[in-house]
PDB file of C-alpha atoms in Angstrom:
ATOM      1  CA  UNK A   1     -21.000  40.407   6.187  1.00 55.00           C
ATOM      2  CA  UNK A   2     -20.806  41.995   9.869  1.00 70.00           C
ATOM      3  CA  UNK A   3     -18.058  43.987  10.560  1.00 75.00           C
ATOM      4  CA  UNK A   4     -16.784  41.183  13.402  1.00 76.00           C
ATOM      5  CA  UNK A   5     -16.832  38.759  10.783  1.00 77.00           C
ATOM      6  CA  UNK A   6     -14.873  40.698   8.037  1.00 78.00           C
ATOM      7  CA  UNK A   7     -12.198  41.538  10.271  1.00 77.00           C
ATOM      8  CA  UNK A   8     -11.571  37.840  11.196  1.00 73.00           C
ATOM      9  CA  UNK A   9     -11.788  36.945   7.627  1.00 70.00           C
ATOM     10  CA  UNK A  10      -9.177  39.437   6.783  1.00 70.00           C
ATOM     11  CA  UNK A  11      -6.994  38.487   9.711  1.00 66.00           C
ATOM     12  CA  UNK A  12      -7.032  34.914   9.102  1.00 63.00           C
ATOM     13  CA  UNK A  13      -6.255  35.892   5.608  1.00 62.00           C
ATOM     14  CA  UNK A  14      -2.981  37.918   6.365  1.00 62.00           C
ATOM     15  CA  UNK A  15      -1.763  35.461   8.502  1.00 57.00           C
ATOM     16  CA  UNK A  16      -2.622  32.128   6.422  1.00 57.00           C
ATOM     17  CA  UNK A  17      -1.141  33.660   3.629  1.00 57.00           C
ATOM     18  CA  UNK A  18       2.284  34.817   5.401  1.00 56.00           C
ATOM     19  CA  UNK A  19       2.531  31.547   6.467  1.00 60.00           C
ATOM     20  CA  UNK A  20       2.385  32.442  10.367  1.00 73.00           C
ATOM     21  CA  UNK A  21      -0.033  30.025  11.439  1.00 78.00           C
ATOM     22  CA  UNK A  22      -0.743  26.814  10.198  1.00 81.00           C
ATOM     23  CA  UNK A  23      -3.183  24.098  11.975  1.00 88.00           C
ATOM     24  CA  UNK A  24      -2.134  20.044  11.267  1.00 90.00           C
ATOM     25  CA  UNK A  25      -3.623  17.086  11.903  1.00 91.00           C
ATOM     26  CA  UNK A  26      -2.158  14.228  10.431  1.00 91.00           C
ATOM     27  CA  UNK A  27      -2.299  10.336  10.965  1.00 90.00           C
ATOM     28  CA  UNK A  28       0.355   7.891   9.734  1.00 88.00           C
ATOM     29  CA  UNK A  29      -0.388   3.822  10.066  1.00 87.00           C
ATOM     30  CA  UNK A  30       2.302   1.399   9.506  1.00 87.00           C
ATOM     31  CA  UNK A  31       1.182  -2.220   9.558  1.00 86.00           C
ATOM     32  CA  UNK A  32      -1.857  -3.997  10.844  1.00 85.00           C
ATOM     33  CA  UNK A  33      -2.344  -4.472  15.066  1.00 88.00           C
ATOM     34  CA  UNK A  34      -2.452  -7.376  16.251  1.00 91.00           C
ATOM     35  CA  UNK A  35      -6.176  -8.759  18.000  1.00 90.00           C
ATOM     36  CA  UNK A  36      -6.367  -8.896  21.198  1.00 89.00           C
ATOM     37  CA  UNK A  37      -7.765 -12.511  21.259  1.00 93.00           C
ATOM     38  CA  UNK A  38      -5.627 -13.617  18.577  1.00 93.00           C
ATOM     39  CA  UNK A  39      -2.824 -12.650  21.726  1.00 90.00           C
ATOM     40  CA  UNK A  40      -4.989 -14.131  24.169  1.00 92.00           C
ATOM     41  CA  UNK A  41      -5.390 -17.033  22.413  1.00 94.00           C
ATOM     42  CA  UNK A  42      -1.531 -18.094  22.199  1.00 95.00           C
ATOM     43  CA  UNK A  43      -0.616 -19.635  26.166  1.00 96.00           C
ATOM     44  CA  UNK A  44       3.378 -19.508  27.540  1.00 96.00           C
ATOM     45  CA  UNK A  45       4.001 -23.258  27.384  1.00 96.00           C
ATOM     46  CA  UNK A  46       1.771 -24.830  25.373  1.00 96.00           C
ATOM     47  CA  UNK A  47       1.746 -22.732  21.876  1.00 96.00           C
ATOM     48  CA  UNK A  48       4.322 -23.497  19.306  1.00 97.00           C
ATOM     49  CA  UNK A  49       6.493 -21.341  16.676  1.00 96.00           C
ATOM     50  CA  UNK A  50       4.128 -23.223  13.947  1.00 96.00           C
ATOM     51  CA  UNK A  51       0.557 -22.167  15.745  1.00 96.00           C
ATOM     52  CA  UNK A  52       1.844 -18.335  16.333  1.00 97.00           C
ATOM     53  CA  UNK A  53       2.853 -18.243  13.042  1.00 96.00           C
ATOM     54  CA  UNK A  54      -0.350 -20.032  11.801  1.00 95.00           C
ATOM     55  CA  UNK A  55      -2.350 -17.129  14.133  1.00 96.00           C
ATOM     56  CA  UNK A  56      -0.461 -14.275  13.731  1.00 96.00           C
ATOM     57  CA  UNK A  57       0.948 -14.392  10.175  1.00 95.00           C
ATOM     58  CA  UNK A  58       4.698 -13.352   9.675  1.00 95.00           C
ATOM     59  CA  UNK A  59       6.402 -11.105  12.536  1.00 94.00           C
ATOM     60  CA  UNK A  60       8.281  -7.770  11.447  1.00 91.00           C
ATOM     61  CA  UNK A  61      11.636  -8.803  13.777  1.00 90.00           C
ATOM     62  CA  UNK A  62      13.259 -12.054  15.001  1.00 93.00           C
ATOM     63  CA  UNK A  63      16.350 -12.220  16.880  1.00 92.00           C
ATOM     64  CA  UNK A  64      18.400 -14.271  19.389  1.00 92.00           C
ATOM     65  CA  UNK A  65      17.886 -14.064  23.174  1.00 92.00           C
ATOM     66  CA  UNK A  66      20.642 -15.708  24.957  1.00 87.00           C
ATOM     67  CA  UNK A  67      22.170 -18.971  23.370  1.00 81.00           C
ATOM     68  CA  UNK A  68      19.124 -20.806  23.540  1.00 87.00           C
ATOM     69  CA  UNK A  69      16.261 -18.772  23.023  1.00 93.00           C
ATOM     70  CA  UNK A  70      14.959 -16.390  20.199  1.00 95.00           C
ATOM     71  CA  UNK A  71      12.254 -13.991  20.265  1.00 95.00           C
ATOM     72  CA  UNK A  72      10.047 -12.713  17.356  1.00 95.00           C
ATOM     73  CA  UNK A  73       8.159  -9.500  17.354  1.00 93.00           C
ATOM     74  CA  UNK A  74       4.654  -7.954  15.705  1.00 92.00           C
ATOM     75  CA  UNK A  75       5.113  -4.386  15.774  1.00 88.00           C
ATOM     76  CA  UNK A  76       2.543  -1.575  14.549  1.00 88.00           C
ATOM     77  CA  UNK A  77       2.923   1.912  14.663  1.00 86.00           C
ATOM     78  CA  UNK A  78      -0.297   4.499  14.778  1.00 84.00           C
ATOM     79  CA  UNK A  79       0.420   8.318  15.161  1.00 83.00           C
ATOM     80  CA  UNK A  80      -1.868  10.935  15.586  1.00 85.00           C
ATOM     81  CA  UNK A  81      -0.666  14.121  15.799  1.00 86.00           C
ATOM     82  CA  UNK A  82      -2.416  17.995  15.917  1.00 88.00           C
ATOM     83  CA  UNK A  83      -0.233  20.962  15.659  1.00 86.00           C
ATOM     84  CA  UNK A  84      -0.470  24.604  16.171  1.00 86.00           C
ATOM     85  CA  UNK A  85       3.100  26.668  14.450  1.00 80.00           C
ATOM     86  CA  UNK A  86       3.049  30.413  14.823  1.00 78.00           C
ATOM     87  CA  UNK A  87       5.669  31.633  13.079  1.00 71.00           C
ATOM     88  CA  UNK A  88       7.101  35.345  13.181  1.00 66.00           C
ATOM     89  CA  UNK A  89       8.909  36.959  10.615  1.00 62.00           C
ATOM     90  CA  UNK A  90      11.711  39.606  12.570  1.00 62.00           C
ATOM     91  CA  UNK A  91      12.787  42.491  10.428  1.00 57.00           C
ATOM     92  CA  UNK A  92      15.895  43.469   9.382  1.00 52.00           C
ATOM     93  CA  UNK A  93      17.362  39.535   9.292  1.00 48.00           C
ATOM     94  CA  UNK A  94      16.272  36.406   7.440  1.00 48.00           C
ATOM     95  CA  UNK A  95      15.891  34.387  10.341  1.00 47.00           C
ATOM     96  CA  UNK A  96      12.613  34.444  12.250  1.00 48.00           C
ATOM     97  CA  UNK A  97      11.420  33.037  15.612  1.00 47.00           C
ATOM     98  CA  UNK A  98       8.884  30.461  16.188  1.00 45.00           C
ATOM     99  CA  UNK A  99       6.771  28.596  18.424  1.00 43.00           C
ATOM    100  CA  UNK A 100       5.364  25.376  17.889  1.00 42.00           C
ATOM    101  CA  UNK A 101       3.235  23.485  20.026  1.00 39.00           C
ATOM    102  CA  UNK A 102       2.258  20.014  18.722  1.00 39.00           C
ATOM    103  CA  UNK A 103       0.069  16.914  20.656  1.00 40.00           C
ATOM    104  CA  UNK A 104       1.959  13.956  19.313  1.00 33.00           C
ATOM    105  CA  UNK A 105       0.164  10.751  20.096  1.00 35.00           C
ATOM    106  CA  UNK A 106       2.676   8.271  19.065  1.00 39.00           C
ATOM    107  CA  UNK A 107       1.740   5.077  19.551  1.00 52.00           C
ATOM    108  CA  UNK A 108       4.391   2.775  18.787  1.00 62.00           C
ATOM    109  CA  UNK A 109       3.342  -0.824  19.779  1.00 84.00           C
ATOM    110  CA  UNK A 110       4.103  -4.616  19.888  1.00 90.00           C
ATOM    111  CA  UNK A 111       3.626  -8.096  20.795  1.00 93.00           C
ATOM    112  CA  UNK A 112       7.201  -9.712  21.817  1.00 94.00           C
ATOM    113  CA  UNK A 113       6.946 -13.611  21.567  1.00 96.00           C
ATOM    114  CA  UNK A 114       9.969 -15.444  23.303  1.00 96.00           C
ATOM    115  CA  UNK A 115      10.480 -19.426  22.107  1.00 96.00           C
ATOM    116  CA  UNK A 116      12.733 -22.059  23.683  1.00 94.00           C
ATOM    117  CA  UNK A 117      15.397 -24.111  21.552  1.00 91.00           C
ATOM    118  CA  UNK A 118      12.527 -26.325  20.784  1.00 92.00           C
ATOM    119  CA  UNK A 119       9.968 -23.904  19.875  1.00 94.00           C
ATOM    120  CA  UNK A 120       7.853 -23.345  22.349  1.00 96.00           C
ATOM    121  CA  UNK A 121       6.495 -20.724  23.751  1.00 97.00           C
ATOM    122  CA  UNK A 122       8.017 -19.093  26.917  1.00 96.00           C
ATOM    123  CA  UNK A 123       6.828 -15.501  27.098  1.00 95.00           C
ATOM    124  CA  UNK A 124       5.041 -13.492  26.223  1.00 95.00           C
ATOM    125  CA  UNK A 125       4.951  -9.160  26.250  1.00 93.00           C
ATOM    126  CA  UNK A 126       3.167  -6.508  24.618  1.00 91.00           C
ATOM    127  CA  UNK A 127       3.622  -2.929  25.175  1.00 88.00           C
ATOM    128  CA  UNK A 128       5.537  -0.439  23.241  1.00 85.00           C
ATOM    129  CA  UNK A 129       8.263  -2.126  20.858  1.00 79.00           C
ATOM    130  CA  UNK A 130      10.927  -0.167  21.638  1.00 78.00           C
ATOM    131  CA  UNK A 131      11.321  -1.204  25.259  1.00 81.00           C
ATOM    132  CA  UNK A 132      10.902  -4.733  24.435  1.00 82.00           C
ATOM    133  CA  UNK A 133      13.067  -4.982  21.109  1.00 78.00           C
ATOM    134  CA  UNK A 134      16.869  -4.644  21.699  1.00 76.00           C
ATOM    135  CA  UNK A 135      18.449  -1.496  20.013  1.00 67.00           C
ATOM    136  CA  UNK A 136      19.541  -4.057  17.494  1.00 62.00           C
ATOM    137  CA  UNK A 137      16.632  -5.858  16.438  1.00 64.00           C
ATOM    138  CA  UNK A 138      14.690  -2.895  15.777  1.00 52.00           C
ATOM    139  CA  UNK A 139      14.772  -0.981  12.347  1.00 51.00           C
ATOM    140  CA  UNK A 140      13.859   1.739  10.682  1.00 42.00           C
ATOM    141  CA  UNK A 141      10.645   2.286   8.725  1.00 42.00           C
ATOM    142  CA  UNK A 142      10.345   0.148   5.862  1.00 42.00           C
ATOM    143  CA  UNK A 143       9.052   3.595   3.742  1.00 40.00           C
ATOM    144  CA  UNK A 144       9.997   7.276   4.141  1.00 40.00           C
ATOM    145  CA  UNK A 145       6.867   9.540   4.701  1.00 39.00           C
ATOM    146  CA  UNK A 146       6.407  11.346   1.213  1.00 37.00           C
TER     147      UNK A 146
ATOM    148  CA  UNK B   1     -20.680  47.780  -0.609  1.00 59.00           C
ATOM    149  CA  UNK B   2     -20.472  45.151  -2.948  1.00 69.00           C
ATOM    150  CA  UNK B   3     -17.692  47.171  -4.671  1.00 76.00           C
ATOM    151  CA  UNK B   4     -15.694  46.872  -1.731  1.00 77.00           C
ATOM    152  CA  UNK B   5     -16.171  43.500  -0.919  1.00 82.00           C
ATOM    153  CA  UNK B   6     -15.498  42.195  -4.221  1.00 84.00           C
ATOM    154  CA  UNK B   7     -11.649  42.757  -3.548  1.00 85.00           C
ATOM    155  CA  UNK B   8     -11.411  40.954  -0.424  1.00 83.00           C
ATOM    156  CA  UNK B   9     -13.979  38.148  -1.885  1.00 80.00           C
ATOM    157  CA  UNK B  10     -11.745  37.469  -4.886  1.00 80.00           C
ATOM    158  CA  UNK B  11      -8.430  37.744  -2.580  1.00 76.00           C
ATOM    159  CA  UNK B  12     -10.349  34.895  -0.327  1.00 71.00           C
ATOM    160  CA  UNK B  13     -11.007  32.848  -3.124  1.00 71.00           C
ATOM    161  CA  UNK B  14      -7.726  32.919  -4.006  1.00 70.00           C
ATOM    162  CA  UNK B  15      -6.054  32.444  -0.869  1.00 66.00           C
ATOM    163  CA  UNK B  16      -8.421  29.785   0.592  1.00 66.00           C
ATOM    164  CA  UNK B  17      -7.940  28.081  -3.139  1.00 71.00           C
ATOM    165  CA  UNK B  18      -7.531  24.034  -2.036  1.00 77.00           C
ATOM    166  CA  UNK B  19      -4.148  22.282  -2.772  1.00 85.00           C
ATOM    167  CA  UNK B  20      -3.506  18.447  -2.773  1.00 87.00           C
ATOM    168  CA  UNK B  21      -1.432  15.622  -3.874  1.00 87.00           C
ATOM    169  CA  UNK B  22      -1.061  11.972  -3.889  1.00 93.00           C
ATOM    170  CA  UNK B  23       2.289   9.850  -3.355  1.00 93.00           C
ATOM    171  CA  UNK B  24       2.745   6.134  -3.691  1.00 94.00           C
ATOM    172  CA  UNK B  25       6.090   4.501  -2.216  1.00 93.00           C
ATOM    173  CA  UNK B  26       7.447   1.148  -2.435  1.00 92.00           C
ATOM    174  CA  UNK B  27       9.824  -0.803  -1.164  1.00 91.00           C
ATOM    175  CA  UNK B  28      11.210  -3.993  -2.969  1.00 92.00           C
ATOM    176  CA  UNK B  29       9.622  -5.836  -5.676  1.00 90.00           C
ATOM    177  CA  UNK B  30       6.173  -7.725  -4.886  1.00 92.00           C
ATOM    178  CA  UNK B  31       6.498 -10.968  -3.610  1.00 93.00           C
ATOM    179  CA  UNK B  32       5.424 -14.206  -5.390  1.00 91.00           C
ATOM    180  CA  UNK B  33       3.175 -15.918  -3.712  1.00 90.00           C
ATOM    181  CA  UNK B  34       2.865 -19.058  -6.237  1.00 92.00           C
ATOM    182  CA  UNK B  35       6.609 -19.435  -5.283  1.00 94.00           C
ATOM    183  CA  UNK B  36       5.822 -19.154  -2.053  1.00 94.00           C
ATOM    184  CA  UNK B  37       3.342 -22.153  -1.696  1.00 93.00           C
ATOM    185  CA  UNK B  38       5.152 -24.391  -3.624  1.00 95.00           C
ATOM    186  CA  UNK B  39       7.962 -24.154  -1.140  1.00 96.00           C
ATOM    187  CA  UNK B  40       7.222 -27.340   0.919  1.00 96.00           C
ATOM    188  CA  UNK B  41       8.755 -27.418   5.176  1.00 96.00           C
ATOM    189  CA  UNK B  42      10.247 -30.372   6.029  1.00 96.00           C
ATOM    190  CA  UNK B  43      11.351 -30.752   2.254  1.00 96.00           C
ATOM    191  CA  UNK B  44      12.179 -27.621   0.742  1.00 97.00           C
ATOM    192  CA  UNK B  45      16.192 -25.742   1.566  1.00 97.00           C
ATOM    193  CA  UNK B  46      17.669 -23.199   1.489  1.00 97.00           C
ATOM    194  CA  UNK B  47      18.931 -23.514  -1.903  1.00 97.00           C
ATOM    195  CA  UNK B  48      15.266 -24.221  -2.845  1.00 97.00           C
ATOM    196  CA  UNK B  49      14.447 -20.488  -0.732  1.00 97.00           C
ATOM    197  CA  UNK B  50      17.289 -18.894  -2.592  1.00 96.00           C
ATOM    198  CA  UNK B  51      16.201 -20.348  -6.155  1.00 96.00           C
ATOM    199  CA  UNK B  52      13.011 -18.942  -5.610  1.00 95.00           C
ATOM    200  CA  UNK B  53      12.878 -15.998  -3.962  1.00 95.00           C
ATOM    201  CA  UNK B  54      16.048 -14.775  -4.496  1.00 95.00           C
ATOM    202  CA  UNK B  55      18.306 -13.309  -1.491  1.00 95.00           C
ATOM    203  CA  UNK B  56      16.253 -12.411   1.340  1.00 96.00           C
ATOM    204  CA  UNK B  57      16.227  -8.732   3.156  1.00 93.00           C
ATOM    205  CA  UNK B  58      17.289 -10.177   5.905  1.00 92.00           C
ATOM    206  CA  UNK B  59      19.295 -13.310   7.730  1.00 95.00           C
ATOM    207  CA  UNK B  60      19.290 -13.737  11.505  1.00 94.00           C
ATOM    208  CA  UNK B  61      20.863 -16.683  13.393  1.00 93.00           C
ATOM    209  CA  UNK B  62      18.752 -18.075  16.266  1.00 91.00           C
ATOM    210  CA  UNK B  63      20.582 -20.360  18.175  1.00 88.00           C
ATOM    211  CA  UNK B  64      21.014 -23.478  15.787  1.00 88.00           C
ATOM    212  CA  UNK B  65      18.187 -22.581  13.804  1.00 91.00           C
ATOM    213  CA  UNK B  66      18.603 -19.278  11.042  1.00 94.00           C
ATOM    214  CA  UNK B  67      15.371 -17.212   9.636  1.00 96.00           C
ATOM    215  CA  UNK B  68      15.721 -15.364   6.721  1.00 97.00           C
ATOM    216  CA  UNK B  69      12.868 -12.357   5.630  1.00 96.00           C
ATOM    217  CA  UNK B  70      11.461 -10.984   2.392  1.00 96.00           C
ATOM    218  CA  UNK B  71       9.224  -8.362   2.285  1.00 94.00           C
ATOM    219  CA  UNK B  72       7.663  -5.395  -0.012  1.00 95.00           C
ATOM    220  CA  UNK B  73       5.888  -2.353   1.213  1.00 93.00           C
ATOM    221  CA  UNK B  74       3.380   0.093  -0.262  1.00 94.00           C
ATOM    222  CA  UNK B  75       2.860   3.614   1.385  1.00 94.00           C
ATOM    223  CA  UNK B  76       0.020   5.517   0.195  1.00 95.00           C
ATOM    224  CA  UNK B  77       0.507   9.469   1.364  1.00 94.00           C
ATOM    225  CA  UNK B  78      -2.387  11.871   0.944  1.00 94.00           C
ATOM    226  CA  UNK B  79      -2.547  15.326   1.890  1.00 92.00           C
ATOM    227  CA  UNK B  80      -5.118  18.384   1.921  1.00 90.00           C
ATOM    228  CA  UNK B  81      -4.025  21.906   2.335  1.00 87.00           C
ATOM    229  CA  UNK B  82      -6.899  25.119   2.372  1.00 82.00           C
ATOM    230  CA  UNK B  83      -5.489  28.912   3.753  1.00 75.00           C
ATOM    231  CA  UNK B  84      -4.172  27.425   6.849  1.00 81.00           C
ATOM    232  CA  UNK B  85      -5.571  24.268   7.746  1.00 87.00           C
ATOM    233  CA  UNK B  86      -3.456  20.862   6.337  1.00 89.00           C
ATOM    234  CA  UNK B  87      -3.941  17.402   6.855  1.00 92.00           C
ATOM    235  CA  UNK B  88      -2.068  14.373   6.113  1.00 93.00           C
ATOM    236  CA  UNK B  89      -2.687  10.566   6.616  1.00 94.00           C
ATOM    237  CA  UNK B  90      -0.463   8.179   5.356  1.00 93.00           C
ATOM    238  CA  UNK B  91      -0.898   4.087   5.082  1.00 92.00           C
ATOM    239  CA  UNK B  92       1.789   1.598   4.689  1.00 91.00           C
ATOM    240  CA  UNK B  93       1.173  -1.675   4.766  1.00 92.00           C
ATOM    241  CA  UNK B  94       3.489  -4.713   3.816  1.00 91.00           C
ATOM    242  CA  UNK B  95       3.956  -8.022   2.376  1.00 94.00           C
ATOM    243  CA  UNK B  96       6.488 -10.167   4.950  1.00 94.00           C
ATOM    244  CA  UNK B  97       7.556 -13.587   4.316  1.00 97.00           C
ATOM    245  CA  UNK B  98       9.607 -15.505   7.114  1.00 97.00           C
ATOM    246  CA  UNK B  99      11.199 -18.751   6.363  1.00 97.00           C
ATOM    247  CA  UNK B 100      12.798 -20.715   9.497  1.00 97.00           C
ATOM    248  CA  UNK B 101      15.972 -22.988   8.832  1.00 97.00           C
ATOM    249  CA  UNK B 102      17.202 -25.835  10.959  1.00 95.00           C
ATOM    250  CA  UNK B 103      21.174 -26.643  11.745  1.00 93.00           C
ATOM    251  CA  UNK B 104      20.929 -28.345   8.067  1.00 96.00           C
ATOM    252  CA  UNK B 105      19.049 -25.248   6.194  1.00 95.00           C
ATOM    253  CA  UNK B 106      16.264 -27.413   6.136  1.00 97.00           C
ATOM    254  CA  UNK B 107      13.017 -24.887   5.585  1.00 97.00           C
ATOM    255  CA  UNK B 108      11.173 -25.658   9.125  1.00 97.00           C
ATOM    256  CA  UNK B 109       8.955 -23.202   9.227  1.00 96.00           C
ATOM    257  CA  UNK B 110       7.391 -20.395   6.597  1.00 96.00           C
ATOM    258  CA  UNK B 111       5.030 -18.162   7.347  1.00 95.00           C
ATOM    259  CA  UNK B 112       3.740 -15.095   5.022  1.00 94.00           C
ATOM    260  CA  UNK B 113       1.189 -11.508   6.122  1.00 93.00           C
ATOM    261  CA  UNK B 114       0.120 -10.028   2.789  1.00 94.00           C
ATOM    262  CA  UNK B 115      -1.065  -6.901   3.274  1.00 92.00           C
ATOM    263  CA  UNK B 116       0.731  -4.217   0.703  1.00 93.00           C
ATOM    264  CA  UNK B 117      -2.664  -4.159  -1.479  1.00 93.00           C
ATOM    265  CA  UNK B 118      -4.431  -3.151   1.412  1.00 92.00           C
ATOM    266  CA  UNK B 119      -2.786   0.478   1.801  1.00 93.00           C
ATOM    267  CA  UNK B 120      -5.095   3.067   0.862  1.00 92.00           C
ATOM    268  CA  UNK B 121      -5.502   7.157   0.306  1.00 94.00           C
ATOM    269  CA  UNK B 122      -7.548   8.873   2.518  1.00 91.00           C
ATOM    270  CA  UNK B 123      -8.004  11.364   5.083  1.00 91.00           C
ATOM    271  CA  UNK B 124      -6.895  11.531   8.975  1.00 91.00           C
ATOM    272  CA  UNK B 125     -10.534  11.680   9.839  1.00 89.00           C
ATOM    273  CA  UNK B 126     -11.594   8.397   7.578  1.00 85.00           C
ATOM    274  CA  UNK B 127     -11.265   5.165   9.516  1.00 76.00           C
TER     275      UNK B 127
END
């Protein structure tokens, strides 16, 4: 073992084992996105609340738009996320300071579907849910991470 | 040489020494689906809903018409630690049943994704 090699062996030993730097990558999924041409394939005005259903299967939010409208709302959620934490203990106190660095790639998405009194379809969004759900509609996750 | 190394090999070994676990959450019991086909729209209530699915998660009003929603969810959580390197992935997919009411809780509409069985364990790098 060269003497380079050694050295960053017993580096990344020191500091893996205090705990000052830790490398993440993790990935959480939370329901199934919805195809692209099963969204292309439901037109404003002509599909019904029976054929998106029938296409789509059953939305994760429904609620009321206005007295005579209602919307309902396919939402998925897929996060990537890579992190860098150095952490460094400061003597002499039990508090230490930190910096953390993380690429969080959230992607929180949906398909908003709007339907008249009569069930038809009016319009139609996709884009991230939480600018097309109102603060209401939306909830939490259905499971905590572990 | 070797003497020395042995030290710093065995503290390695220890230190670099892989950790993992497994967690499984759910949410609600799993949904019938035999009591969900024999619920007929057009025919069926929302007495018949309540009889057989018991109450839902959730009621929202829609104008004249009401939806009620059932659903159960399975999170799979998976995670792999070695010296300083950790990943996680975790999966949770769910079982959602919708059924649409008219003005006379008449069961207009029911629609069902079942997709709890589907989460799985694996790794952020495993498609």
């Amino acid at each position: 073992m060269g003497a380079p090699l050694r050295s960053a062996a017993v580096l990344a030993l020191v500091l893996g084992a205090a705990s000052c730097v830790q490398l993440s990558w993790e990935r959480h999924d939370l329901h199934s996105e919805v195809a692209p041409e099963d969204d292309a394939a439901l037109v404003e005005g002509e599909a019904t609340l029976a054929s998106c259903l029938e296409r789509l299967g059953a939305p994760v939010l429904a609620w009321e738009v206005g007295a005579q409208r209602f919307a309902l709302a396919w939402g998925w959620d897929k996060q990537r996320e890579y992190g860098v934490s150095i952490s460094v203990p400061l003597a002499d106190t039990s508090s230490s300071a930190s910096f953390n660095y993380d690429d969080v790639a959230s992607r929180l998405h949906g398909l908003v579907l709007v339907f008249d009194e009569g069930g038809t379809l009016r319009l139609k969004r996709r884009g991230y849910l939480r600018d097309l759900a109102p603060e209401g509609a939306r909830r939490p996750a259905l499971v905590s991470e572990g | 040489m070797t003497r020395r190394l042995l030290p710093l090999a065995a503290a390695l070994a220890l230190a670099t020494t892989p950790a993992c676990f497994l967690s499984r959450n759910q949410l609600n019991t799993s949904l019938d689906e035999a009591k969900i086909q024999a619920l007929a729209p057009g025919q069926s209530t929302a007495d018949d809903v309540l009889d057989a699915l018991g109450a839902p998660s959730d009621v929202v009003q829609l104008g004249r018409r009401s939806a009620w929603r059932y659903d159960h969810s399975t999170g799979k959580t998976a995670a792999f630690t070695i010296l300083i390197v950790t990943l996680v992935n975790s999966d949770v997919k769910t079982d959602r049943v919708w059924a649409f009411f008219d003005e006379n809780d008449v069961l207009t509409h029911l629609s069902g994704t079942f997709e709890a069985d589907e989460a799985s364990y694996k790794m952020p790098f495993q498609d």
